[in-house]
Each structure stands twice: as structure tokens, then as C-alpha cells.
Tab-separated table of C-alpha atoms in Angstrom:
chain	number	residue	atom	x	y	z
D	1	LYS	CA	22.973	-15.453	-26.141
D	2	ALA	CA	23.079	-17.229	-22.785
D	3	GLY	CA	22.060	-20.865	-22.730
D	4	VAL	CA	19.623	-22.687	-20.497
D	5	THR	CA	20.523	-22.255	-16.851
D	6	GLN	CA	19.687	-24.780	-14.159
D	7	THR	CA	20.174	-24.314	-10.451
D	8	PRO	CA	21.473	-25.830	-8.357
D	9	ARG	CA	23.862	-28.029	-10.289
D	10	TYR	CA	24.229	-30.546	-7.486
D	11	LEU	CA	21.957	-31.399	-4.603
D	12	ILE	CA	22.000	-33.966	-1.828
D	13	LYS	CA	18.808	-34.722	0.074
D	14	THR	CA	17.543	-37.447	2.373
D	15	ARG	CA	14.509	-39.634	1.939
D	16	GLY	CA	11.243	-37.946	2.779
D	17	GLN	CA	12.472	-34.449	2.078
D	18	GLN	CA	11.276	-32.323	-0.792
D	19	VAL	CA	13.300	-30.468	-3.397
D	20	THR	CA	12.769	-27.624	-5.836
D	21	LEU	CA	14.817	-27.291	-8.994
D	22	SER	CA	14.943	-24.191	-11.143
D	23	CYS	CA	15.332	-23.626	-14.871
D	24	SER	CA	15.828	-20.373	-16.748
D	25	PRO	CA	15.222	-20.806	-20.482
D	26	ILE	CA	17.030	-19.044	-23.280
D	27	SER	CA	15.839	-15.464	-23.634
D	28	GLY	CA	12.767	-15.376	-25.856
D	29	HIS	CA	11.956	-19.047	-25.406
D	30	ARG	CA	8.533	-19.677	-23.978
D	31	SER	CA	8.406	-23.455	-23.743
D	32	VAL	CA	10.146	-25.461	-21.042
D	33	SER	CA	10.300	-29.235	-20.734
D	34	TRP	CA	11.734	-31.354	-17.948
D	35	TYR	CA	13.370	-34.771	-18.193
D	36	GLN	CA	14.751	-37.275	-15.713
D	37	GLN	CA	17.821	-39.305	-16.614
D	38	THR	CA	18.857	-42.427	-14.720
D	39	PRO	CA	21.217	-45.244	-15.699
D	40	GLY	CA	18.398	-47.772	-15.617
D	41	GLN	CA	15.559	-45.890	-17.320
D	42	GLY	CA	17.482	-43.481	-19.512
D	43	LEU	CA	15.972	-40.131	-20.424
D	44	GLN	CA	12.301	-39.849	-19.528
D	45	PHE	CA	9.952	-36.962	-20.148
D	46	LEU	CA	8.425	-35.393	-17.052
D	47	PHE	CA	6.344	-32.450	-18.265
D	48	GLU	CA	6.186	-29.491	-20.608
D	49	TYR	CA	5.063	-25.942	-19.934
D	50	PHE	CA	4.124	-23.149	-22.295
D	51	SER	CA	2.659	-19.805	-21.311
D	52	GLU	CA	2.442	-20.894	-17.689
D	53	THR	CA	0.284	-23.904	-18.618
D	54	GLN	CA	1.224	-27.543	-18.440
D	55	ARG	CA	0.713	-28.893	-21.948
D	56	ASN	CA	1.953	-32.420	-21.574
D	57	LYS	CA	2.857	-34.750	-18.742
D	58	GLY	CA	4.864	-37.937	-18.584
D	59	ASN	CA	4.172	-41.047	-16.577
D	60	PHE	CA	5.446	-39.986	-13.180
D	61	PRO	CA	3.694	-40.022	-9.795
D	62	GLY	CA	2.022	-36.956	-8.398
D	63	ARG	CA	5.042	-36.294	-6.180
D	64	PHE	CA	6.567	-34.696	-9.236
D	65	SER	CA	5.117	-31.317	-10.072
D	66	GLY	CA	6.127	-28.188	-11.853
D	67	ARG	CA	5.146	-24.710	-12.760
D	68	GLN	CA	6.109	-21.924	-15.082
D	69	PHE	CA	6.199	-18.237	-14.324
D	70	SER	CA	5.238	-15.298	-16.500
D	71	ASN	CA	8.896	-14.729	-17.409
D	72	SER	CA	9.029	-18.355	-18.696
D	73	ARG	CA	11.285	-19.515	-15.875
D	74	SER	CA	10.230	-22.885	-14.564
D	75	GLU	CA	10.534	-24.865	-11.389
D	76	MET	CA	9.942	-28.497	-10.658
D	77	ASN	CA	9.284	-29.931	-7.256
D	78	VAL	CA	9.643	-33.450	-5.941
D	79	SER	CA	8.019	-34.179	-2.606
D	80	THR	CA	8.623	-37.079	-0.245
D	81	LEU	CA	11.868	-38.026	-1.915
D	82	GLU	CA	12.691	-41.671	-2.512
D	83	LEU	CA	16.056	-43.274	-3.211
D	84	GLY	CA	14.906	-43.936	-6.770
D	85	ASP	CA	14.545	-40.224	-7.403
D	86	SER	CA	18.314	-39.905	-7.555
D	87	ALA	CA	18.927	-38.769	-11.102
D	88	LEU	CA	20.068	-36.057	-13.433
D	89	TYR	CA	17.174	-33.662	-14.019
D	90	LEU	CA	17.376	-31.859	-17.324
D	91	CYS	CA	15.493	-28.836	-18.486
D	92	ALA	CA	15.028	-27.973	-22.149
D	93	SER	CA	13.718	-24.783	-23.673
D	94	SER	CA	12.366	-23.997	-27.103
D	95	PHE	CA	10.896	-20.955	-28.760
D	96	ARG	CA	7.419	-22.368	-28.872
D	97	PRO	CA	6.018	-25.863	-29.045
D	98	GLY	CA	4.132	-25.177	-32.243
D	99	ALA	CA	7.075	-25.064	-34.591
D	100	VAL	CA	7.877	-28.168	-36.610
D	101	SER	CA	11.564	-27.880	-35.933
D	102	ASN	CA	10.986	-27.150	-32.261
D	103	GLU	CA	14.659	-27.508	-31.624
D	104	GLN	CA	15.073	-27.969	-27.921
D	105	PHE	CA	18.058	-26.595	-26.070
D	106	PHE	CA	19.034	-28.504	-22.976
D	107	GLY	CA	20.626	-27.180	-19.840
D	108	PRO	CA	23.502	-28.891	-18.019
D	109	GLY	CA	21.134	-30.535	-15.553
D	110	THR	CA	20.804	-30.791	-11.802
D	111	ARG	CA	22.333	-33.885	-10.259
D	112	LEU	CA	20.085	-34.954	-7.353
D	113	THR	CA	21.301	-37.554	-4.892
D	114	VAL	CA	18.849	-38.945	-2.349
D	115	LEU	CA	20.389	-40.653	0.662
R	1	ASP	CA	5.187	-41.932	-31.057
R	2	ALA	CA	6.792	-44.639	-33.148
R	3	LYS	CA	9.593	-46.590	-31.552
R	4	THR	CA	13.115	-46.610	-32.866
R	5	THR	CA	15.842	-49.249	-32.890
R	6	GLN	CA	19.517	-48.333	-32.878
R	7	PRO	CA	22.693	-50.404	-32.462
R	8	PRO	CA	23.982	-50.059	-28.900
R	9	SER	CA	27.479	-49.044	-29.937
R	10	MET	CA	29.641	-48.145	-32.918
R	11	ASP	CA	33.256	-47.216	-33.502
R	12	CYS	CA	34.704	-44.810	-36.014
R	13	ALA	CA	38.205	-43.640	-36.877
R	14	GLU	CA	38.896	-39.942	-36.569
R	15	GLY	CA	38.518	-38.162	-39.886
R	16	ARG	CA	36.319	-40.853	-41.369
R	17	ALA	CA	32.577	-40.649	-41.886
R	18	ALA	CA	30.397	-42.018	-39.120
R	19	ASN	CA	27.140	-43.567	-40.346
R	20	LEU	CA	24.617	-44.178	-37.584
R	21	PRO	CA	21.547	-46.241	-38.557
R	22	CYS	CA	18.079	-46.092	-37.075
R	23	ASN	CA	15.049	-48.259	-37.732
R	24	HIS	CA	11.573	-46.793	-37.310
R	25	SER	CA	9.416	-49.266	-39.184
R	26	THR	CA	6.147	-48.141	-37.542
R	27	ILE	CA	6.592	-44.471	-38.362
R	28	SER	CA	3.433	-42.744	-39.485
R	29	GLY	CA	2.912	-39.989	-42.002
R	30	ASN	CA	2.892	-37.154	-39.509
R	31	GLU	CA	6.024	-38.191	-37.635
R	32	TYR	CA	9.360	-36.504	-38.113
R	33	VAL	CA	12.764	-38.061	-37.473
R	34	TYR	CA	15.001	-36.158	-35.063
R	35	TRP	CA	18.563	-36.773	-33.967
R	36	TYR	CA	20.080	-35.572	-30.725
R	37	ARG	CA	23.374	-36.429	-29.095
R	38	GLN	CA	24.579	-36.340	-25.533
R	39	ILE	CA	28.203	-35.872	-24.715
R	40	HIS	CA	29.180	-37.245	-21.335
R	41	SER	CA	27.889	-35.173	-18.425
R	42	GLN	CA	26.140	-32.656	-20.662
R	43	GLY	CA	22.544	-32.139	-21.713
R	44	PRO	CA	21.435	-33.527	-25.092
R	45	GLN	CA	22.156	-31.422	-28.173
R	46	TYR	CA	19.924	-31.155	-31.232
R	47	ILE	CA	21.606	-32.267	-34.457
R	48	ILE	CA	19.096	-32.449	-37.290
R	49	HIS	CA	15.570	-33.451	-38.225
R	50	GLY	CA	13.632	-34.465	-41.347
R	51	LEU	CA	10.338	-35.753	-42.690
R	52	LYS	CA	11.057	-37.580	-45.930
R	53	ASN	CA	13.713	-35.674	-47.815
R	54	ASN	CA	17.404	-35.869	-47.104
R	55	GLU	CA	18.627	-33.015	-44.951
R	56	THR	CA	22.028	-31.470	-44.357
R	57	ASN	CA	23.276	-28.837	-41.965
R	58	GLU	CA	26.625	-27.763	-40.618
R	59	MET	CA	26.779	-30.697	-38.227
R	60	ALA	CA	25.493	-33.680	-40.163
R	61	SER	CA	23.419	-35.178	-42.947
R	62	LEU	CA	20.239	-37.164	-42.522
R	63	ILE	CA	19.290	-39.772	-45.090
R	64	ILE	CA	15.729	-41.134	-44.847
R	65	THR	CA	14.728	-44.128	-46.967
R	66	GLU	CA	11.901	-43.715	-49.438
R	67	ASP	CA	9.545	-45.851	-47.348
R	68	ARG	CA	10.620	-43.844	-44.260
R	69	LYS	CA	11.138	-47.013	-42.251
R	70	SER	CA	14.773	-46.252	-41.543
R	71	SER	CA	17.270	-43.425	-41.577
R	72	THR	CA	20.999	-42.813	-41.295
R	73	LEU	CA	22.775	-39.963	-39.590
R	74	ILE	CA	26.074	-39.143	-41.244
R	75	LEU	CA	28.882	-37.241	-39.551
R	76	PRO	CA	31.109	-36.607	-42.579
R	77	HIS	CA	34.451	-36.183	-40.811
R	78	ALA	CA	34.216	-37.498	-37.270
R	79	THR	CA	36.427	-35.966	-34.596
R	80	LEU	CA	37.188	-37.079	-31.054
R	81	ARG	CA	34.667	-34.498	-29.844
R	82	ASP	CA	31.911	-36.399	-31.646
R	83	THR	CA	32.208	-39.246	-29.138
R	84	ALA	CA	28.746	-39.279	-27.570
R	85	VAL	CA	25.442	-41.123	-27.284
R	86	TYR	CA	23.334	-40.491	-30.370
R	87	TYR	CA	19.562	-40.663	-30.098
R	88	CYS	CA	17.172	-41.186	-32.986
R	89	ILE	CA	13.667	-39.976	-32.116
R	90	VAL	CA	10.417	-39.879	-34.046
R	91	ARG	CA	7.919	-37.255	-33.033
R	92	VAL	CA	4.376	-36.490	-34.077
R	93	VAL	CA	3.720	-33.200	-35.761
R	94	ASN	CA	0.014	-32.446	-35.832
R	95	ALA	CA	-1.911	-31.585	-38.964
R	96	GLY	CA	-1.771	-27.920	-38.134
R	97	GLY	CA	1.994	-28.035	-37.999
R	98	THR	CA	2.023	-27.897	-34.229
R	99	SER	CA	3.762	-30.304	-31.969
R	100	TYR	CA	4.375	-30.866	-28.341
R	101	GLY	CA	7.831	-30.637	-26.903
R	102	LYS	CA	7.937	-34.188	-25.606
R	103	LEU	CA	10.875	-36.202	-26.869
R	104	THR	CA	10.831	-39.949	-26.337
R	105	PHE	CA	14.422	-41.091	-25.986
R	106	GLY	CA	15.491	-44.697	-26.514
R	107	GLN	CA	18.812	-46.137	-25.430
R	108	GLY	CA	20.682	-44.566	-28.324
R	109	THR	CA	23.983	-45.518	-29.940
R	110	ILE	CA	27.259	-44.946	-28.143
R	111	LEU	CA	29.609	-43.669	-30.830
R	112	THR	CA	33.287	-43.847	-29.978
R	113	VAL	CA	35.667	-42.011	-32.266
R	114	HIS	CA	39.222	-43.346	-32.128
R	115	PRO	CA	42.418	-41.437	-32.971
């Protein structure tokens, strides 16, 4: 079974631009979560989607947004990029958020560099 | 979610057991203990989870104290490939057995396995 796929793997943007990152969950998984990882703040939760609905949101500004499609694939968008947005963006999928185990499978991440 | 405290780093000799402690003194009755690890440049990987009983799977064992205020992850025969950052996370599971996907990561423990 294929794992979580994230595209692109690496991205370089300049301040003020916007970026869209994509995540394809494991086949059959319907829940997708996004995380940001930086050396200073560590791993921080961005948001979670299930059945095309945002179920939970972390403490990030409105420049960060996401969506989920009917095939469970998800995208996140960051508008008006700032230098501090440089990070590894990780996507995680799980079968459904209701299970106690709710083991989450993480993708390899997208490394975003903002110049 | 309850906060966790882990030592910043630990060393272990290859072939020996690695015992990683975690304090979660404010854990509440509906919070589970989860362990994930992150090998350099990869996404986090689920290891194990538990509520109050000791748990074992093919990767590790989880020992939770009777008062649930602390736990220990045991890698029985550490290998060089177990060198990673290990995260102890507590997560609320609602009364109906449902939970959100959000994982609150701390700084984790950097485990270095030496030859």
C-alpha cells in the first residue's frame, strides 16, 4: 500500500508570494492533518480535515488555509509569505478521526524556503 | 491536552534496551499516551499508545505507572536505525471513543544509539 504522498518535496518562494502544497493520503484514509515544523517551534498542528470539513484548527494566522477534496486529497495554502514561514510542512493521514488508536501516518514533508 | 516532560537527550549502546521516560503528571482520565518518533529528515512514525495497561507491539513496549503520571517507552534491543527524536504525547479521547487527529508535540528526546 502506497504511503502518504506530498508534493512538491522542495519549494523556494519569495516574500509576499503565495504557495499551495498538496497531500495525497493513504488509500482508504479519510482524515488529513497538517503540521509545520521549524527548529525554533518544533512540530505544530495547523489543521485537520475529515470528509471535506475542517474539524480542528491550530493557532496560526488566517494566511494559512486548507481544504480537502471528495477523494480525501488535501491542499494547504499560505498567502503573503513571510520569512518565518520557512519550514517543513508535514501531512498526516488516518483512517478516521474517531478511532481511539487513530494511528497517523506522516508523509515525507514539503520543505518550503522563503527568501 | 496534558503536557509532557521528557529528557532532551539519551544514549544507548546497540543491542541494549533503551528506556525512554516521560512525565505527564496532569494527565486526565480520558487522555491516552502516545509515542511517535522522527528519524532525521523523515515524517514522524507512530510507535505505540496506551491508556493505563502496559502495551507491547513489534516495535516497543509501553509501561504506564499505576497513577498514570508517567510512562516509559522500551525499545528492547536498540539498533543504529533507532537513532531518532522520540515524542511522548497525551491526547484526549472523548467519552464516545472519538478523538480529533491533533497531536501536540513537545521537544522530545533525542535518542542516540552507539555501536
